[in-house]
CSV table of N, CA and C in Angstrom, one decimal:
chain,number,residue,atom,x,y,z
A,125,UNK,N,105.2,48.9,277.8
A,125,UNK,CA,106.3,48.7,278.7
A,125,UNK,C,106.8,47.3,278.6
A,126,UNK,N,108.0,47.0,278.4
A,126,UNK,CA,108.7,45.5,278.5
A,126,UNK,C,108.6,45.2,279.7
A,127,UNK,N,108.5,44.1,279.5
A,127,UNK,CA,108.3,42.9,280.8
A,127,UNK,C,109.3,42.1,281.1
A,128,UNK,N,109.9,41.7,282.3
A,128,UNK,CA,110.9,40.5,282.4
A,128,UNK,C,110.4,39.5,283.2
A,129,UNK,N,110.5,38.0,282.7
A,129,UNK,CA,110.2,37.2,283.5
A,129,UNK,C,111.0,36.2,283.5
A,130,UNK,N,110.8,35.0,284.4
A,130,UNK,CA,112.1,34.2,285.2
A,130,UNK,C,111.4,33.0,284.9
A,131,UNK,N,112.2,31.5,284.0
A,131,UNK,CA,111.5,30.2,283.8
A,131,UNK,C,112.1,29.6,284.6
A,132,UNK,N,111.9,28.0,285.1
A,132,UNK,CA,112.4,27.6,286.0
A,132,UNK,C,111.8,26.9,286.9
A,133,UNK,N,112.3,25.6,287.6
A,133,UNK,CA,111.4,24.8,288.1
A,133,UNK,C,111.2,25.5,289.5
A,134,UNK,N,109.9,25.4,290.2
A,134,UNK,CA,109.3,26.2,290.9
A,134,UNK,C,110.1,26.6,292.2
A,135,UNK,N,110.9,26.0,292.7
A,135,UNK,CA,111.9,26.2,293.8
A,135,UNK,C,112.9,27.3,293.3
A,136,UNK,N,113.6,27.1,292.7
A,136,UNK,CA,114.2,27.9,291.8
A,136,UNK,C,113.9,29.7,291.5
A,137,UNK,N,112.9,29.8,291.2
A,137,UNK,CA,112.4,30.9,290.4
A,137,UNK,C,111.2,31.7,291.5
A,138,UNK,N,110.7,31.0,292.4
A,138,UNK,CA,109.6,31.4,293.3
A,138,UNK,C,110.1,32.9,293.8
A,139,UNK,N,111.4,32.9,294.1
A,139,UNK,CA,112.1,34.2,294.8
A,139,UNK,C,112.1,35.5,294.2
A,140,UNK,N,112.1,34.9,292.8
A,140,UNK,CA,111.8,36.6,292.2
A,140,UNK,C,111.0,37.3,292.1
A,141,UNK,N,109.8,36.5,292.5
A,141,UNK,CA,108.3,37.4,292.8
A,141,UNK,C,108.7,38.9,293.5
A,142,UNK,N,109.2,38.3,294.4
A,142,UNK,CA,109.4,39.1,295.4
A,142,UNK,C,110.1,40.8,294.7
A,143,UNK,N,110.9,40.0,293.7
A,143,UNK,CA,112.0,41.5,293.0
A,143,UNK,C,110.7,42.1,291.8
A,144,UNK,N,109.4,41.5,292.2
A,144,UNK,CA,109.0,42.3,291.1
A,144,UNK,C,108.5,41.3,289.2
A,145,UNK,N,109.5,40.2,289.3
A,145,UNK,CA,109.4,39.6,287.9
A,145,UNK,C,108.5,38.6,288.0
A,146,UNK,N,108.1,38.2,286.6
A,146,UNK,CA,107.2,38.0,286.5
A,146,UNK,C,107.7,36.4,286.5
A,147,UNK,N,107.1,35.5,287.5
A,147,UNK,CA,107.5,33.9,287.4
A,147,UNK,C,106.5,33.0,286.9
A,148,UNK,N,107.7,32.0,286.1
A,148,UNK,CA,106.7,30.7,285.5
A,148,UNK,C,107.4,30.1,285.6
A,149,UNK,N,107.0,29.0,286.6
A,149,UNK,CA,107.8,27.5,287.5
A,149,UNK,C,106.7,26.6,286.1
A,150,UNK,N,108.0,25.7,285.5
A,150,UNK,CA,107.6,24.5,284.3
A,150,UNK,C,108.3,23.3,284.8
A,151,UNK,N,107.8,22.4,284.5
A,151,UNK,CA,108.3,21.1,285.0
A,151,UNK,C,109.1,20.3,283.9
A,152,UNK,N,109.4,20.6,283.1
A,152,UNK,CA,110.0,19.6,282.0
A,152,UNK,C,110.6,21.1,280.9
A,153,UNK,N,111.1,20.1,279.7
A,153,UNK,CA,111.8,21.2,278.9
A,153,UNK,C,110.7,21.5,278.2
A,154,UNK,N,109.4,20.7,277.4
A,154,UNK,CA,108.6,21.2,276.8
A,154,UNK,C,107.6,22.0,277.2
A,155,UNK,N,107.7,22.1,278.8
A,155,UNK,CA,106.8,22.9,279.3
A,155,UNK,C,107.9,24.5,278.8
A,156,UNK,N,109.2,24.4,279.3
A,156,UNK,CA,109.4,25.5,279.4
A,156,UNK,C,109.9,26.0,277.9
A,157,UNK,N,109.8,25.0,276.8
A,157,UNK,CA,110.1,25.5,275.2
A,157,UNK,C,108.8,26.5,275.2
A,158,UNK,N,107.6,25.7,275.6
A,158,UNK,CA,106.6,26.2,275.0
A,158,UNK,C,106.4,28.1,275.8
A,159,UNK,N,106.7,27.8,277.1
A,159,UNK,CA,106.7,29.1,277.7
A,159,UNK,C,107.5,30.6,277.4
A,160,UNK,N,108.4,30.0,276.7
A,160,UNK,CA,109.7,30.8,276.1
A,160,UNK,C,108.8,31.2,274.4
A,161,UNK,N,108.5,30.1,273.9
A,161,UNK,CA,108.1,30.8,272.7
A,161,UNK,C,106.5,31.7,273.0
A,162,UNK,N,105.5,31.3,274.0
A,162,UNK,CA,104.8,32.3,274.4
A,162,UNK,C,104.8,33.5,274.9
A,163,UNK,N,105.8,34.0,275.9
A,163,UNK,CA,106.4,35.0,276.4
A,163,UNK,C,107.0,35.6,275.3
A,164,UNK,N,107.6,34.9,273.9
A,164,UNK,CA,108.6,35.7,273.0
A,164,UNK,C,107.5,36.7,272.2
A,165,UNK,N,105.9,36.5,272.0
A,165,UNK,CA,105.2,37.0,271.9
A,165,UNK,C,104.4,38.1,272.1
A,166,UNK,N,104.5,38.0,273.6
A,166,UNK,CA,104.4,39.3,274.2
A,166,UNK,C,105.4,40.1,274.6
A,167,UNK,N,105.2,41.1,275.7
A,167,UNK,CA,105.8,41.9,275.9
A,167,UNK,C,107.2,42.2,276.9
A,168,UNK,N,107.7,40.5,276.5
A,168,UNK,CA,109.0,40.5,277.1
A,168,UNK,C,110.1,40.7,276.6
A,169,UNK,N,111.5,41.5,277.4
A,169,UNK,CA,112.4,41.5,276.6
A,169,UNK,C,113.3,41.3,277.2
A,170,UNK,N,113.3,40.6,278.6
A,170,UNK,CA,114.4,39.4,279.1
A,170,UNK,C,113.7,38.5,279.8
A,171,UNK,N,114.0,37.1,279.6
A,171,UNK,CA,113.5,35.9,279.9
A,171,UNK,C,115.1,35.7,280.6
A,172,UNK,N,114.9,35.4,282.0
A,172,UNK,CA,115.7,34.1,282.5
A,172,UNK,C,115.6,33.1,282.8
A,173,UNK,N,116.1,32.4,282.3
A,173,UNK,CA,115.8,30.7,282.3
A,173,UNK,C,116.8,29.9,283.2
A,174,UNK,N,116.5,29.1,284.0
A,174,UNK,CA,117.6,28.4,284.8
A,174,UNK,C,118.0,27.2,283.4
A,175,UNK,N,119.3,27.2,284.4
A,175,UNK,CA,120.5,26.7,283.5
A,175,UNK,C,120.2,25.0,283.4
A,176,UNK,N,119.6,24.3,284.4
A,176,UNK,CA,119.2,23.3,284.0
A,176,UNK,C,117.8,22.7,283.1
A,177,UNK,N,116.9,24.1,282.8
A,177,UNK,CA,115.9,24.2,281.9
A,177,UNK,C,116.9,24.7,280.5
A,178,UNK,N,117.9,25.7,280.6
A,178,UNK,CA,118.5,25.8,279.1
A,178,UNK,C,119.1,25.0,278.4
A,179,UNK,N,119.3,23.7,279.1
A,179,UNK,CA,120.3,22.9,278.8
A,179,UNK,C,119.6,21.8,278.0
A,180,UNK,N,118.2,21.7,278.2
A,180,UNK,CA,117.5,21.3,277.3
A,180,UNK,C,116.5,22.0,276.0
A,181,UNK,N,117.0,22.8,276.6
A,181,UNK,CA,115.8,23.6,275.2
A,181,UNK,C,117.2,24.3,274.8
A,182,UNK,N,118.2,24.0,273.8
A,182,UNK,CA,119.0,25.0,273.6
A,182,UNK,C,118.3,25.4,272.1
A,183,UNK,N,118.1,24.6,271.3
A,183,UNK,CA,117.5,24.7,270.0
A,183,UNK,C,116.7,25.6,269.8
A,184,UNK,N,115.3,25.9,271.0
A,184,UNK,CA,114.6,27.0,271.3
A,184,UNK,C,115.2,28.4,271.2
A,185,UNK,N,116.2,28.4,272.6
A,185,UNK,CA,116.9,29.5,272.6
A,185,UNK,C,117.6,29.9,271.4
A,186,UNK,N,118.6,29.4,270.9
A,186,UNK,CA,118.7,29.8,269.7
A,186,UNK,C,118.7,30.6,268.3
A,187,UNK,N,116.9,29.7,268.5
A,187,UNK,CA,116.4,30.5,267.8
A,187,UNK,C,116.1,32.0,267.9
A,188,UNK,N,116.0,32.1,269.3
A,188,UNK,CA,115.8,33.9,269.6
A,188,UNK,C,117.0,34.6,270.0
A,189,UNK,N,118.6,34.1,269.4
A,189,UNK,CA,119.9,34.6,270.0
A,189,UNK,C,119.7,35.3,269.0
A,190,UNK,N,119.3,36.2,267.5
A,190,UNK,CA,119.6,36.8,266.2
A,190,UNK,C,118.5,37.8,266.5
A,191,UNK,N,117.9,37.5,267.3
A,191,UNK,CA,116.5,38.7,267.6
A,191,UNK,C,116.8,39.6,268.7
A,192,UNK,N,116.3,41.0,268.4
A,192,UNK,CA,116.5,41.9,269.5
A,192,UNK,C,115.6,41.4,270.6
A,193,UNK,N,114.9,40.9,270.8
A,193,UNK,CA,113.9,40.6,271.6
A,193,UNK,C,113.0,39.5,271.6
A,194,UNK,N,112.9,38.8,272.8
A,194,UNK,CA,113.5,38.2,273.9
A,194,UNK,C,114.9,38.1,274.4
A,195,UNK,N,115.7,38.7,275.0
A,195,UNK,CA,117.0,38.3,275.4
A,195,UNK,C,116.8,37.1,276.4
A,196,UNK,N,117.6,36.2,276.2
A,196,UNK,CA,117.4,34.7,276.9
A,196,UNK,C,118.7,35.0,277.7
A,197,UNK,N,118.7,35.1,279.1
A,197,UNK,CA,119.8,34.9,279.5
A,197,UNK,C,119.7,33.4,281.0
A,198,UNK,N,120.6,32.3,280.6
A,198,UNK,CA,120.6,31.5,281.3
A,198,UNK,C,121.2,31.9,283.4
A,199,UNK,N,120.3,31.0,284.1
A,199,UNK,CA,120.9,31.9,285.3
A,199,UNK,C,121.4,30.2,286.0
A,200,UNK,N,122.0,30.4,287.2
A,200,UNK,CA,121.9,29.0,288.2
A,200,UNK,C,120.1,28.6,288.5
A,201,UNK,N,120.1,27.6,289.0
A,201,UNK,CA,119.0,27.2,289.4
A,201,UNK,C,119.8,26.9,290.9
A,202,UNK,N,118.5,26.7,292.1
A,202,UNK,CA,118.9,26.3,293.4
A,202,UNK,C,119.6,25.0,293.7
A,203,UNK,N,120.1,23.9,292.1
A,203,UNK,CA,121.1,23.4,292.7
A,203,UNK,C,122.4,23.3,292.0
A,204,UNK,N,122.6,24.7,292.1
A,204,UNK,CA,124.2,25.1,291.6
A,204,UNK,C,124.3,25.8,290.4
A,205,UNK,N,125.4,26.1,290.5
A,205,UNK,CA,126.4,26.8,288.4
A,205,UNK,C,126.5,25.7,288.2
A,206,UNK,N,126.3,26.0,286.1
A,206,UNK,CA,126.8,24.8,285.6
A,206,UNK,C,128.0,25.7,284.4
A,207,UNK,N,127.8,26.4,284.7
A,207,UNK,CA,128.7,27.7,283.8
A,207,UNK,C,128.3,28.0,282.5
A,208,UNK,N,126.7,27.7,282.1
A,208,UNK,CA,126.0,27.6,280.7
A,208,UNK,C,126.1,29.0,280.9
A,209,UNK,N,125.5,30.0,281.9
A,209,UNK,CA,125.4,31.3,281.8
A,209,UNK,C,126.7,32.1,281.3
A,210,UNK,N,127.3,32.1,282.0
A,210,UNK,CA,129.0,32.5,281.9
A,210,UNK,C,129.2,32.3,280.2
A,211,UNK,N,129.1,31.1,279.9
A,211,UNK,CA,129.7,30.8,278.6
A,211,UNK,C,128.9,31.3,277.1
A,212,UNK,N,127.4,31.6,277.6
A,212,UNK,CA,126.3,31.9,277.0
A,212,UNK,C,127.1,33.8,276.7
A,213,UNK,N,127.4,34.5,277.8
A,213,UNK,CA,127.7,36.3,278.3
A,213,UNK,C,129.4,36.2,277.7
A,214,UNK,N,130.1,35.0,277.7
A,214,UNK,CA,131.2,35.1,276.7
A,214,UNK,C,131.6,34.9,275.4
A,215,UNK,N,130.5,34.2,275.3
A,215,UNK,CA,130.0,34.3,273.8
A,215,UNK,C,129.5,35.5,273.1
A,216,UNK,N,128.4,36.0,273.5
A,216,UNK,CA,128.2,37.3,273.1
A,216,UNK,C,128.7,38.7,273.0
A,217,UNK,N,130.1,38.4,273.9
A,217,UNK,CA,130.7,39.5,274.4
A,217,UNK,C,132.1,39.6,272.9
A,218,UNK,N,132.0,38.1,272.8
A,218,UNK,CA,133.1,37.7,271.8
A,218,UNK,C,133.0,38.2,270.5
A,219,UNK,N,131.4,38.2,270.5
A,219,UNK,CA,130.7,38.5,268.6
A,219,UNK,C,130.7,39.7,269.0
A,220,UNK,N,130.1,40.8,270.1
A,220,UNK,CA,130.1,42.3,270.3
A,220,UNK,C,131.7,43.0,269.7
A,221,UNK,N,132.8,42.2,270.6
A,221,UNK,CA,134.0,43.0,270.7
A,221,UNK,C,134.8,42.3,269.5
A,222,UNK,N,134.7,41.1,269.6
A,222,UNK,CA,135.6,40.3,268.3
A,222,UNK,C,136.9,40.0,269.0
A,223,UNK,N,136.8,39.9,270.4
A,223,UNK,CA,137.8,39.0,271.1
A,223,UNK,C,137.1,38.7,272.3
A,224,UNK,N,138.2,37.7,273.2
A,224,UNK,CA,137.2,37.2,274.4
A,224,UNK,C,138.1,38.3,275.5
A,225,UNK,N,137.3,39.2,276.2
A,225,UNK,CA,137.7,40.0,277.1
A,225,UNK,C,137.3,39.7,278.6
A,226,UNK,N,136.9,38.8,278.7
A,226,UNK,CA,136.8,38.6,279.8
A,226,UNK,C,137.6,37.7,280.3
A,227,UNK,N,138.4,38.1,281.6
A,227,UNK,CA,139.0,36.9,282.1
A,227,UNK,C,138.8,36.3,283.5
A,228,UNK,N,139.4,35.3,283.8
A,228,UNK,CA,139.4,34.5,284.9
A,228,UNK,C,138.5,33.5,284.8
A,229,UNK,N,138.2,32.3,285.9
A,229,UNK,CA,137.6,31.0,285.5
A,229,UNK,C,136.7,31.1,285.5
A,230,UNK,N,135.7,30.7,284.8
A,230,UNK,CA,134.1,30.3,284.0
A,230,UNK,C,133.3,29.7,285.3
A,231,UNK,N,132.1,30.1,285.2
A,231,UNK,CA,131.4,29.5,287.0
A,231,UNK,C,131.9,30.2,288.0
């Protein structure tokens, strides 16, 4: 069975215990490169990452945007949108359909 779990500095991410996911609070971007490429290993097949942890590891991510699995989807962290998410779900939606369908402002 796939797994989902939530990266993210520990404030942030602590809440999703609660929904069930599986949490890993990292303190820096190499804590949470390294967590993303360990998790890509196992039996996960969405990682959410707060948006001020994806903003440094984009290069990581990346590398698993052409793979069915891990899906990396960026979320807010507890201080705020930065609209990485948004831009990240318009992108993809752009290469699915081959136009941008989605409208209204970003964030």
């Amino acid at each position: 069975m796939y797994k989902v779990g939530v990266i993210g500095d520990r404030d942030s991410v602590v809440g999703f215990r609660s929904l069930g996911l599986d949490v890993f609070a990292v303190y820096n971007f190499d804590e949470a490169a390294a967590c993303i490429d360990t998790l890509a290993k196992e039996d996960y097949a969405v990682l959410f990452v707060t948006e001020n942890m994806a903003e440094g590891i984009e290069n990581v991510i990346a590398k698993y945007r052409d793979k069915v699995f891990p899906i990396i989807t960026p979320i807010p962290s507890n201080q705020g949108v930065k609209g990485i998410g948004m831009q990240d779900l318009k992108r993809n939606v752009e290469k699915a359909v081959g136009a941008d369908i989605l409208f209204g402002k970003e964030g």
